[in-house]
PDB file of C-alpha atoms in Angstrom:
ATOM      1  CA  MET A   1       7.012  -8.862   9.764  1.00 96.00           C
ATOM      2  CA  LEU A   2       6.174  -5.684   7.891  1.00 97.00           C
ATOM      3  CA  VAL A   3       3.968  -5.949   4.796  1.00 98.00           C
ATOM      4  CA  LEU A   4       4.127  -3.065   2.311  1.00 98.00           C
ATOM      5  CA  LEU A   5       0.905  -2.671   0.312  1.00 98.00           C
ATOM      6  CA  PRO A   6      -0.200  -0.367  -2.492  1.00 97.00           C
ATOM      7  CA  PRO A   7      -3.393   1.616  -1.959  1.00 96.00           C
ATOM      8  CA  SER A   8      -6.396   1.205  -4.226  1.00 92.00           C
ATOM      9  CA  GLU A   9      -7.376   3.734  -6.851  1.00 87.00           C
ATOM     10  CA  GLY A  10     -11.004   3.373  -5.842  1.00 81.00           C
ATOM     11  CA  LYS A  11     -11.915   4.227  -2.283  1.00 89.00           C
ATOM     12  CA  ALA A  12     -15.033   3.811  -0.223  1.00 87.00           C
ATOM     13  CA  PRO A  13     -16.747   7.066   0.711  1.00 81.00           C
ATOM     14  CA  ALA A  14     -16.203   7.992   4.342  1.00 69.00           C
ATOM     15  CA  GLY A  15     -19.967   8.536   4.515  1.00 68.00           C
ATOM     16  CA  GLY A  16     -22.137   9.951   7.263  1.00 67.00           C
ATOM     17  CA  PRO A  17     -21.090  12.062  10.217  1.00 73.00           C
ATOM     18  CA  GLY A  18     -17.699  11.475  11.736  1.00 78.00           C
ATOM     19  CA  ALA A  19     -14.657  13.216  13.129  1.00 91.00           C
ATOM     20  CA  PRO A  20     -12.385  14.749  10.487  1.00 94.00           C
ATOM     21  CA  LEU A  21      -8.764  13.889   9.868  1.00 95.00           C
ATOM     22  CA  LYS A  22      -6.197  14.536  12.586  1.00 96.00           C
ATOM     23  CA  LEU A  23      -2.797  14.429  10.941  1.00 96.00           C
ATOM     24  CA  GLU A  24      -1.021  14.155  14.271  1.00 96.00           C
ATOM     25  CA  SER A  25      -2.869  10.920  15.037  1.00 97.00           C
ATOM     26  CA  LEU A  26      -1.508   9.015  12.037  1.00 98.00           C
ATOM     27  CA  SER A  27       1.170   6.363  12.429  1.00 98.00           C
ATOM     28  CA  LEU A  28       4.750   7.282  11.525  1.00 98.00           C
ATOM     29  CA  PRO A  29       4.353  10.818  12.901  1.00 97.00           C
ATOM     30  CA  GLU A  30       7.814  11.716  11.572  1.00 97.00           C
ATOM     31  CA  LEU A  31       6.101  12.009   8.169  1.00 98.00           C
ATOM     32  CA  GLY A  32       3.852  14.782   9.504  1.00 97.00           C
ATOM     33  CA  ALA A  33       5.543  17.735   7.789  1.00 97.00           C
ATOM     34  CA  ALA A  34       5.676  15.922   4.442  1.00 98.00           C
ATOM     35  CA  ARG A  35       1.995  14.974   4.798  1.00 98.00           C
ATOM     36  CA  GLU A  36       0.981  18.532   5.624  1.00 98.00           C
ATOM     37  CA  ALA A  37       2.810  19.794   2.545  1.00 98.00           C
ATOM     38  CA  VAL A  38       1.024  17.390   0.193  1.00 98.00           C
ATOM     39  CA  LEU A  39      -2.363  17.844   1.850  1.00 98.00           C
ATOM     40  CA  GLY A  40      -2.184  21.637   1.736  1.00 98.00           C
ATOM     41  CA  GLU A  41      -1.059  21.663  -1.882  1.00 98.00           C
ATOM     42  CA  LEU A  42      -3.735  19.175  -2.948  1.00 98.00           C
ATOM     43  CA  VAL A  43      -6.577  20.991  -1.200  1.00 98.00           C
ATOM     44  CA  GLU A  44      -5.486  24.348  -2.642  1.00 98.00           C
ATOM     45  CA  LEU A  45      -5.265  22.857  -6.135  1.00 98.00           C
ATOM     46  CA  CYS A  46      -8.713  21.291  -5.909  1.00 98.00           C
ATOM     47  CA  ARG A  47     -10.377  24.407  -4.495  1.00 97.00           C
ATOM     48  CA  GLY A  48      -9.172  26.347  -7.540  1.00 96.00           C
ATOM     49  CA  ASP A  49      -9.605  25.708 -11.246  1.00 96.00           C
ATOM     50  CA  GLU A  50     -11.335  22.346 -11.686  1.00 96.00           C
ATOM     51  CA  GLU A  51      -9.968  21.677 -15.168  1.00 96.00           C
ATOM     52  CA  LYS A  52      -6.396  22.291 -14.004  1.00 97.00           C
ATOM     53  CA  ALA A  53      -6.919  20.034 -11.003  1.00 97.00           C
ATOM     54  CA  ARG A  54      -8.315  17.254 -13.186  1.00 97.00           C
ATOM     55  CA  ASP A  55      -5.349  17.573 -15.526  1.00 97.00           C
ATOM     56  CA  VAL A  56      -2.815  17.393 -12.686  1.00 98.00           C
ATOM     57  CA  LEU A  57      -4.566  14.425 -11.079  1.00 97.00           C
ATOM     58  CA  GLY A  58      -5.174  12.627 -14.377  1.00 96.00           C
ATOM     59  CA  LEU A  59      -8.956  12.536 -13.944  1.00 96.00           C
ATOM     60  CA  SER A  60     -11.626  12.448 -16.649  1.00 95.00           C
ATOM     61  CA  VAL A  61     -14.609  14.787 -16.716  1.00 94.00           C
ATOM     62  CA  GLY A  62     -16.660  11.932 -15.299  1.00 93.00           C
ATOM     63  CA  LEU A  63     -14.517  11.988 -12.173  1.00 94.00           C
ATOM     64  CA  ARG A  64     -14.906  15.710 -11.517  1.00 93.00           C
ATOM     65  CA  ALA A  65     -16.562  14.930  -8.172  1.00 94.00           C
ATOM     66  CA  GLU A  66     -13.182  13.631  -6.979  1.00 95.00           C
ATOM     67  CA  VAL A  67     -11.782  17.140  -7.335  1.00 97.00           C
ATOM     68  CA  ALA A  68     -14.498  18.609  -5.138  1.00 96.00           C
ATOM     69  CA  LYS A  69     -13.955  15.802  -2.613  1.00 96.00           C
ATOM     70  CA  ASN A  70     -10.246  16.625  -2.393  1.00 97.00           C
ATOM     71  CA  GLY A  71     -11.088  20.253  -1.755  1.00 97.00           C
ATOM     72  CA  ARG A  72     -12.941  19.249   1.431  1.00 96.00           C
ATOM     73  CA  LEU A  73     -10.293  16.962   2.931  1.00 97.00           C
ATOM     74  CA  TYR A  74      -9.673  19.029   6.050  1.00 96.00           C
ATOM     75  CA  ASP A  75     -13.319  18.754   7.102  1.00 95.00           C
ATOM     76  CA  ALA A  76     -14.373  15.426   5.580  1.00 95.00           C
ATOM     77  CA  PRO A  77     -15.248  12.544   7.916  1.00 95.00           C
ATOM     78  CA  ALA A  78     -12.483  10.005   8.397  1.00 95.00           C
ATOM     79  CA  ARG A  79     -12.558   6.201   8.734  1.00 94.00           C
ATOM     80  CA  PRO A  80      -9.878   3.552   9.259  1.00 96.00           C
ATOM     81  CA  ALA A  81      -7.699   3.193   6.169  1.00 97.00           C
ATOM     82  CA  GLY A  82      -8.527  -0.507   6.052  1.00 96.00           C
ATOM     83  CA  GLU A  83     -12.143   0.477   5.370  1.00 95.00           C
ATOM     84  CA  ILE A  84     -11.349   3.294   2.922  1.00 96.00           C
ATOM     85  CA  TYR A  85      -9.210   1.281   0.518  1.00 96.00           C
ATOM     86  CA  THR A  86     -11.210  -1.039  -1.733  1.00 92.00           C
ATOM     87  CA  GLY A  87     -10.462  -3.051  -4.856  1.00 89.00           C
ATOM     88  CA  VAL A  88      -9.289  -6.533  -5.722  1.00 92.00           C
ATOM     89  CA  LEU A  89      -6.434  -6.866  -3.220  1.00 95.00           C
ATOM     90  CA  TYR A  90      -8.456  -5.475  -0.318  1.00 96.00           C
ATOM     91  CA  ASP A  91     -11.511  -7.557  -1.200  1.00 95.00           C
ATOM     92  CA  ALA A  92      -9.338 -10.688  -1.017  1.00 95.00           C
ATOM     93  CA  LEU A  93      -7.677  -9.513   2.185  1.00 97.00           C
ATOM     94  CA  ASP A  94     -11.146  -8.908   3.688  1.00 97.00           C
ATOM     95  CA  LEU A  95      -9.900  -7.256   6.871  1.00 97.00           C
ATOM     96  CA  GLY A  96     -13.379  -6.943   8.349  1.00 95.00           C
ATOM     97  CA  THR A  97     -13.782 -10.706   8.736  1.00 97.00           C
ATOM     98  CA  LEU A  98     -10.490 -11.418  10.524  1.00 98.00           C
ATOM     99  CA  ASP A  99     -10.773 -12.623  14.101  1.00 97.00           C
ATOM    100  CA  ALA A 100      -9.633 -10.292  16.876  1.00 98.00           C
ATOM    101  CA  ALA A 101      -6.091 -11.652  17.142  1.00 98.00           C
ATOM    102  CA  ALA A 102      -5.540 -11.576  13.379  1.00 98.00           C
ATOM    103  CA  ALA A 103      -6.989  -8.059  13.166  1.00 98.00           C
ATOM    104  CA  GLN A 104      -4.472  -6.906  15.778  1.00 97.00           C
ATOM    105  CA  ARG A 105      -1.655  -8.447  13.776  1.00 97.00           C
ATOM    106  CA  ALA A 106      -2.902  -6.735  10.618  1.00 98.00           C
ATOM    107  CA  ALA A 107      -3.026  -3.382  12.411  1.00 97.00           C
ATOM    108  CA  ARG A 108       0.567  -3.878  13.519  1.00 97.00           C
ATOM    109  CA  GLU A 109       2.098  -5.456  10.411  1.00 97.00           C
ATOM    110  CA  LEU A 110       0.416  -3.883   7.351  1.00 98.00           C
ATOM    111  CA  LEU A 111       1.601  -0.569   5.943  1.00 98.00           C
ATOM    112  CA  ILE A 112      -0.276   1.011   3.021  1.00 98.00           C
ATOM    113  CA  PHE A 113       1.649   3.417   0.807  1.00 98.00           C
ATOM    114  CA  SER A 114      -0.118   6.533  -0.466  1.00 98.00           C
ATOM    115  CA  GLY A 115       0.598   9.525  -2.665  1.00 98.00           C
ATOM    116  CA  LEU A 116      -1.134  11.759  -0.104  1.00 98.00           C
ATOM    117  CA  TRP A 117      -0.182  10.253   3.267  1.00 98.00           C
ATOM    118  CA  GLY A 118       3.134   8.613   2.446  1.00 98.00           C
ATOM    119  CA  ALA A 119       2.251   5.454   4.352  1.00 98.00           C
ATOM    120  CA  VAL A 120      -0.462   4.604   6.883  1.00 98.00           C
ATOM    121  CA  ARG A 121      -1.502   1.667   9.056  1.00 98.00           C
ATOM    122  CA  VAL A 122      -4.883   0.033   8.428  1.00 98.00           C
ATOM    123  CA  GLY A 123      -6.267   1.524  11.635  1.00 97.00           C
ATOM    124  CA  ASP A 124      -5.268   5.114  10.838  1.00 98.00           C
ATOM    125  CA  ARG A 125      -8.346   7.258  10.251  1.00 97.00           C
ATOM    126  CA  ILE A 126      -8.270   9.062   6.899  1.00 97.00           C
ATOM    127  CA  PRO A 127     -10.889  10.616   4.608  1.00 96.00           C
ATOM    128  CA  SER A 128     -11.610   9.300   1.124  1.00 96.00           C
ATOM    129  CA  TYR A 129      -9.405  11.073  -1.438  1.00 97.00           C
ATOM    130  CA  ARG A 130      -7.931  10.846  -4.940  1.00 96.00           C
ATOM    131  CA  CYS A 131      -4.191  11.386  -5.397  1.00 97.00           C
ATOM    132  CA  SER A 132      -1.905   8.706  -6.806  1.00 96.00           C
ATOM    133  CA  MET A 133       1.854   8.472  -6.304  1.00 97.00           C
ATOM    134  CA  GLY A 134       2.342   9.297  -9.981  1.00 96.00           C
ATOM    135  CA  VAL A 135       0.930  12.831  -9.559  1.00 97.00           C
ATOM    136  CA  LYS A 136       3.142  15.911  -9.930  1.00 97.00           C
ATOM    137  CA  LEU A 137       1.711  18.708  -7.789  1.00 97.00           C
ATOM    138  CA  PRO A 138       2.516  22.240  -9.005  1.00 95.00           C
ATOM    139  CA  GLY A 139       4.334  23.319  -5.849  1.00 92.00           C
ATOM    140  CA  LEU A 140       5.954  20.012  -4.880  1.00 95.00           C
ATOM    141  CA  GLY A 141       6.683  18.176  -8.093  1.00 96.00           C
ATOM    142  CA  ALA A 142       6.613  14.385  -8.376  1.00 97.00           C
ATOM    143  CA  LEU A 143       5.175  12.838  -5.222  1.00 98.00           C
ATOM    144  CA  ALA A 144       7.472   9.808  -5.321  1.00 97.00           C
ATOM    145  CA  SER A 145      10.449  12.173  -5.133  1.00 97.00           C
ATOM    146  CA  HIS A 146       8.785  14.215  -2.390  1.00 97.00           C
ATOM    147  CA  TRP A 147       8.293  11.135  -0.238  1.00 97.00           C
ATOM    148  CA  ARG A 148      11.674   9.534  -0.910  1.00 96.00           C
ATOM    149  CA  ALA A 149      13.705  11.665   1.497  1.00 91.00           C
ATOM    150  CA  ALA A 150      11.147  11.485   4.311  1.00 93.00           C
ATOM    151  CA  MET A 151      10.722   7.718   3.905  1.00 96.00           C
ATOM    152  CA  ALA A 152      14.465   7.092   3.947  1.00 94.00           C
ATOM    153  CA  ASP A 153      14.638   8.447   7.496  1.00 91.00           C
ATOM    154  CA  VAL A 154      11.556   6.635   8.823  1.00 96.00           C
ATOM    155  CA  LEU A 155      10.992   3.295   7.089  1.00 96.00           C
ATOM    156  CA  PRO A 156      14.185   1.467   8.152  1.00 95.00           C
ATOM    157  CA  ASP A 157      13.097   1.783  11.791  1.00 94.00           C
ATOM    158  CA  ALA A 158       9.514   0.818  10.941  1.00 95.00           C
ATOM    159  CA  ALA A 159      10.847  -2.319   9.241  1.00 94.00           C
ATOM    160  CA  GLY A 160      12.089  -3.638  12.593  1.00 92.00           C
ATOM    161  CA  ASP A 161      14.286  -6.732  12.434  1.00 92.00           C
ATOM    162  CA  GLY A 162      11.996  -9.233  10.672  1.00 93.00           C
ATOM    163  CA  LEU A 163      10.789  -9.918   7.162  1.00 97.00           C
ATOM    164  CA  VAL A 164       9.769  -7.033   4.893  1.00 98.00           C
ATOM    165  CA  LEU A 165       7.192  -8.370   2.434  1.00 98.00           C
ATOM    166  CA  ASP A 166       6.993  -5.844  -0.386  1.00 98.00           C
ATOM    167  CA  LEU A 167       3.803  -6.164  -2.444  1.00 98.00           C
ATOM    168  CA  ARG A 168       3.771  -2.608  -3.801  1.00 97.00           C
ATOM    169  CA  SER A 169       3.374  -1.673  -7.457  1.00 94.00           C
ATOM    170  CA  ALA A 170       6.296   0.093  -9.154  1.00 94.00           C
ATOM    171  CA  ALA A 171       4.873   3.594  -8.672  1.00 95.00           C
ATOM    172  CA  TYR A 172       4.668   3.163  -4.895  1.00 97.00           C
ATOM    173  CA  ALA A 173       7.925   1.239  -4.619  1.00 97.00           C
ATOM    174  CA  ALA A 174       9.620   4.352  -6.030  1.00 96.00           C
ATOM    175  CA  ALA A 175       8.883   6.206  -2.781  1.00 97.00           C
ATOM    176  CA  TRP A 176      11.116   3.905  -0.716  1.00 97.00           C
ATOM    177  CA  LYS A 177      13.554   1.175  -1.705  1.00 96.00           C
ATOM    178  CA  PRO A 178      14.924  -1.008   1.103  1.00 95.00           C
ATOM    179  CA  LYS A 179      18.706  -0.949   1.214  1.00 94.00           C
ATOM    180  CA  GLY A 180      21.518  -2.872   2.824  1.00 93.00           C
ATOM    181  CA  GLU A 181      20.563  -5.092   5.735  1.00 93.00           C
ATOM    182  CA  VAL A 182      16.848  -4.304   5.346  1.00 96.00           C
ATOM    183  CA  ALA A 183      16.946  -5.252   1.656  1.00 95.00           C
ATOM    184  CA  ALA A 184      18.562  -8.580   2.549  1.00 94.00           C
ATOM    185  CA  ARG A 185      15.459  -9.561   4.527  1.00 95.00           C
ATOM    186  CA  THR A 186      12.995  -8.157   1.977  1.00 97.00           C
ATOM    187  CA  ALA A 187      10.966 -10.335  -0.376  1.00 97.00           C
ATOM    188  CA  THR A 188       8.924  -9.292  -3.394  1.00 96.00           C
ATOM    189  CA  VAL A 189       6.262 -11.585  -4.853  1.00 96.00           C
ATOM    190  CA  ARG A 190       5.289 -12.440  -8.404  1.00 94.00           C
ATOM    191  CA  VAL A 191       2.141 -14.430  -9.162  1.00 94.00           C
ATOM    192  CA  LEU A 192       2.619 -16.839 -12.072  1.00 93.00           C
ATOM    193  CA  HIS A 193       0.168 -19.069 -13.916  1.00 87.00           C
ATOM    194  CA  ALA A 194       1.675 -22.492 -13.150  1.00 87.00           C
ATOM    195  CA  PRO A 195       1.146 -24.202 -16.535  1.00 85.00           C
ATOM    196  CA  THR A 196       2.648 -21.314 -18.547  1.00 87.00           C
ATOM    197  CA  ARG A 197       4.913 -19.578 -16.011  1.00 86.00           C
ATOM    198  CA  LYS A 198       3.475 -16.281 -17.296  1.00 87.00           C
ATOM    199  CA  VAL A 199       2.894 -13.376 -14.920  1.00 85.00           C
ATOM    200  CA  VAL A 200      -0.731 -13.073 -13.880  1.00 80.00           C
ATOM    201  CA  SER A 201      -2.072  -9.534 -14.254  1.00 74.00           C
ATOM    202  CA  HIS A 202      -5.492  -8.733 -12.754  1.00 67.00           C
ATOM    203  CA  PHE A 203      -5.575 -11.794 -10.493  1.00 83.00           C
ATOM    204  CA  ASN A 204      -2.129 -10.946  -9.205  1.00 91.00           C
ATOM    205  CA  LYS A 205      -3.786  -8.528  -6.786  1.00 92.00           C
ATOM    206  CA  ALA A 206      -6.338 -11.051  -5.546  1.00 93.00           C
ATOM    207  CA  THR A 207      -3.656 -13.663  -4.918  1.00 95.00           C
ATOM    208  CA  LYS A 208      -1.505 -11.179  -3.019  1.00 96.00           C
ATOM    209  CA  GLY A 209      -4.508 -10.235  -0.887  1.00 96.00           C
ATOM    210  CA  ARG A 210      -5.111 -13.906  -0.091  1.00 96.00           C
ATOM    211  CA  ILE A 211      -1.428 -14.425   0.752  1.00 97.00           C
ATOM    212  CA  VAL A 212      -1.453 -11.570   3.252  1.00 98.00           C
ATOM    213  CA  ARG A 213      -4.699 -12.785   4.775  1.00 98.00           C
ATOM    214  CA  SER A 214      -3.307 -16.326   5.109  1.00 98.00           C
ATOM    215  CA  LEU A 215      -0.134 -15.119   6.833  1.00 98.00           C
ATOM    216  CA  VAL A 216      -1.963 -12.796   9.217  1.00 98.00           C
ATOM    217  CA  ALA A 217      -4.702 -15.299  10.021  1.00 98.00           C
ATOM    218  CA  ALA A 218      -2.145 -18.023  10.728  1.00 97.00           C
ATOM    219  CA  GLY A 219      -0.074 -15.774  12.969  1.00 97.00           C
ATOM    220  CA  ALA A 220       3.007 -16.405  10.818  1.00 95.00           C
ATOM    221  CA  GLU A 221       6.051 -14.389  11.843  1.00 93.00           C
ATOM    222  CA  PRO A 222       8.765 -15.171   9.266  1.00 95.00           C
ATOM    223  CA  GLY A 223      12.077 -13.577  10.158  1.00 93.00           C
ATOM    224  CA  GLY A 224      13.256 -13.364   6.563  1.00 94.00           C
ATOM    225  CA  PRO A 225      12.597 -14.504   2.990  1.00 96.00           C
ATOM    226  CA  ALA A 226      13.612 -18.138   3.554  1.00 95.00           C
ATOM    227  CA  GLU A 227      11.182 -18.407   6.458  1.00 97.00           C
ATOM    228  CA  LEU A 228       8.492 -16.760   4.295  1.00 97.00           C
ATOM    229  CA  VAL A 229       8.895 -19.482   1.688  1.00 97.00           C
ATOM    230  CA  ASP A 230       8.494 -22.145   4.386  1.00 97.00           C
ATOM    231  CA  ALA A 231       5.439 -20.400   5.808  1.00 97.00           C
ATOM    232  CA  LEU A 232       3.747 -20.099   2.411  1.00 97.00           C
ATOM    233  CA  ARG A 233       4.372 -23.758   1.626  1.00 97.00           C
ATOM    234  CA  ASP A 234       2.960 -24.735   5.007  1.00 97.00           C
ATOM    235  CA  LEU A 235      -0.142 -22.724   4.100  1.00 97.00           C
ATOM    236  CA  GLY A 236      -0.569 -24.673   0.877  1.00 96.00           C
ATOM    237  CA  TYR A 237       0.945 -22.280  -1.664  1.00 96.00           C
ATOM    238  CA  GLN A 238       3.121 -23.531  -4.506  1.00 96.00           C
ATOM    239  CA  VAL A 239       6.275 -21.445  -4.300  1.00 96.00           C
ATOM    240  CA  GLU A 240       9.515 -21.118  -6.240  1.00 95.00           C
ATOM    241  CA  VAL A 241      12.388 -18.921  -5.144  1.00 93.00           C
ATOM    242  CA  ALA A 242      15.827 -17.917  -6.339  1.00 81.00           C
ATOM    243  CA  GLU A 243      18.173 -16.466  -3.771  1.00 83.00           C
ATOM    244  CA  PRO A 244      19.715 -13.143  -4.875  1.00 88.00           C
ATOM    245  CA  ALA A 245      23.119 -13.336  -6.495  1.00 80.00           C
ATOM    246  CA  LYS A 246      24.561 -10.697  -4.190  1.00 81.00           C
ATOM    247  CA  GLY A 247      24.036  -9.531  -0.643  1.00 80.00           C
ATOM    248  CA  GLY A 248      21.880  -6.550   0.264  1.00 83.00           C
ATOM    249  CA  THR A 249      19.355  -7.477  -2.427  1.00 90.00           C
ATOM    250  CA  ALA A 250      15.683  -8.381  -2.063  1.00 94.00           C
ATOM    251  CA  TRP A 251      14.574 -11.940  -2.751  1.00 95.00           C
ATOM    252  CA  ARG A 252      12.000 -12.653  -5.448  1.00 95.00           C
ATOM    253  CA  VAL A 253       9.405 -15.232  -4.508  1.00 96.00           C
ATOM    254  CA  ASP A 254       7.172 -16.700  -7.225  1.00 95.00           C
ATOM    255  CA  VAL A 255       3.762 -18.009  -6.186  1.00 96.00           C
ATOM    256  CA  LEU A 256       2.293 -20.372  -8.768  1.00 94.00           C
ATOM    257  CA  VAL A 257      -1.455 -20.635  -9.307  1.00 91.00           C
ATOM    258  CA  ASP A 258      -3.229 -23.235 -11.452  1.00 85.00           C
ATOM    259  CA  GLU A 259      -6.434 -21.233 -11.782  1.00 69.00           C
ATOM    260  CA  VAL A 260      -6.361 -17.495 -12.390  1.00 57.00           C
ATOM    261  CA  HIS A 261      -9.329 -16.290 -10.341  1.00 51.00           C
TER     262      HIS A 261
END
């Protein structure tokens, strides 16, 4: 199983002394050249005119410290990505409280998409940064387009031969879309309020974090979308699913929640 996650806009500070980033140590090393291009462009931008950098990154004056932080990325201390990313989904996933076996599964099965790194595993050591997939860097253009070609060569192999559980938001899904045989064993998830069948917004992220935690903690290894549905039902989730009308298309799995929390 490979689980595709969005990052979080907010990130924990790396904090304290620590070894800086080593690009060559990150998972999916085939993305190295694309990562170096984004990193170099971002650092150069943020070491220059602050107002221009804030405009490019979509940051308010109150977030000006994020610009300075980006300018120090080469030397900033790094921590595992699973500790850097915060927010509703990651709070619900709560990686730090998994037992040893579940933590190993999470390190192997979770892949976090990023405007700066392309995609990283939870154990990859990265510094805290600010750069969403929706950014258009002056020298590279739209980051989703920049990553698309590199991802197309790397992600099909990373997907292996089991389920691909795609929990990314639209901006990050634009960087790589599973195709063909990989798409046929891909599932996306919607979280619906059971009484109304309306899409849940904020609590969507929390529910997705709990789903991933449940699967990893249980050691579930669904081979495809149908097996995912069985696994989620075994774990106590209320699930509805409609098989795609044509082959080579991802399944949509609806998880129903009675309480939006």
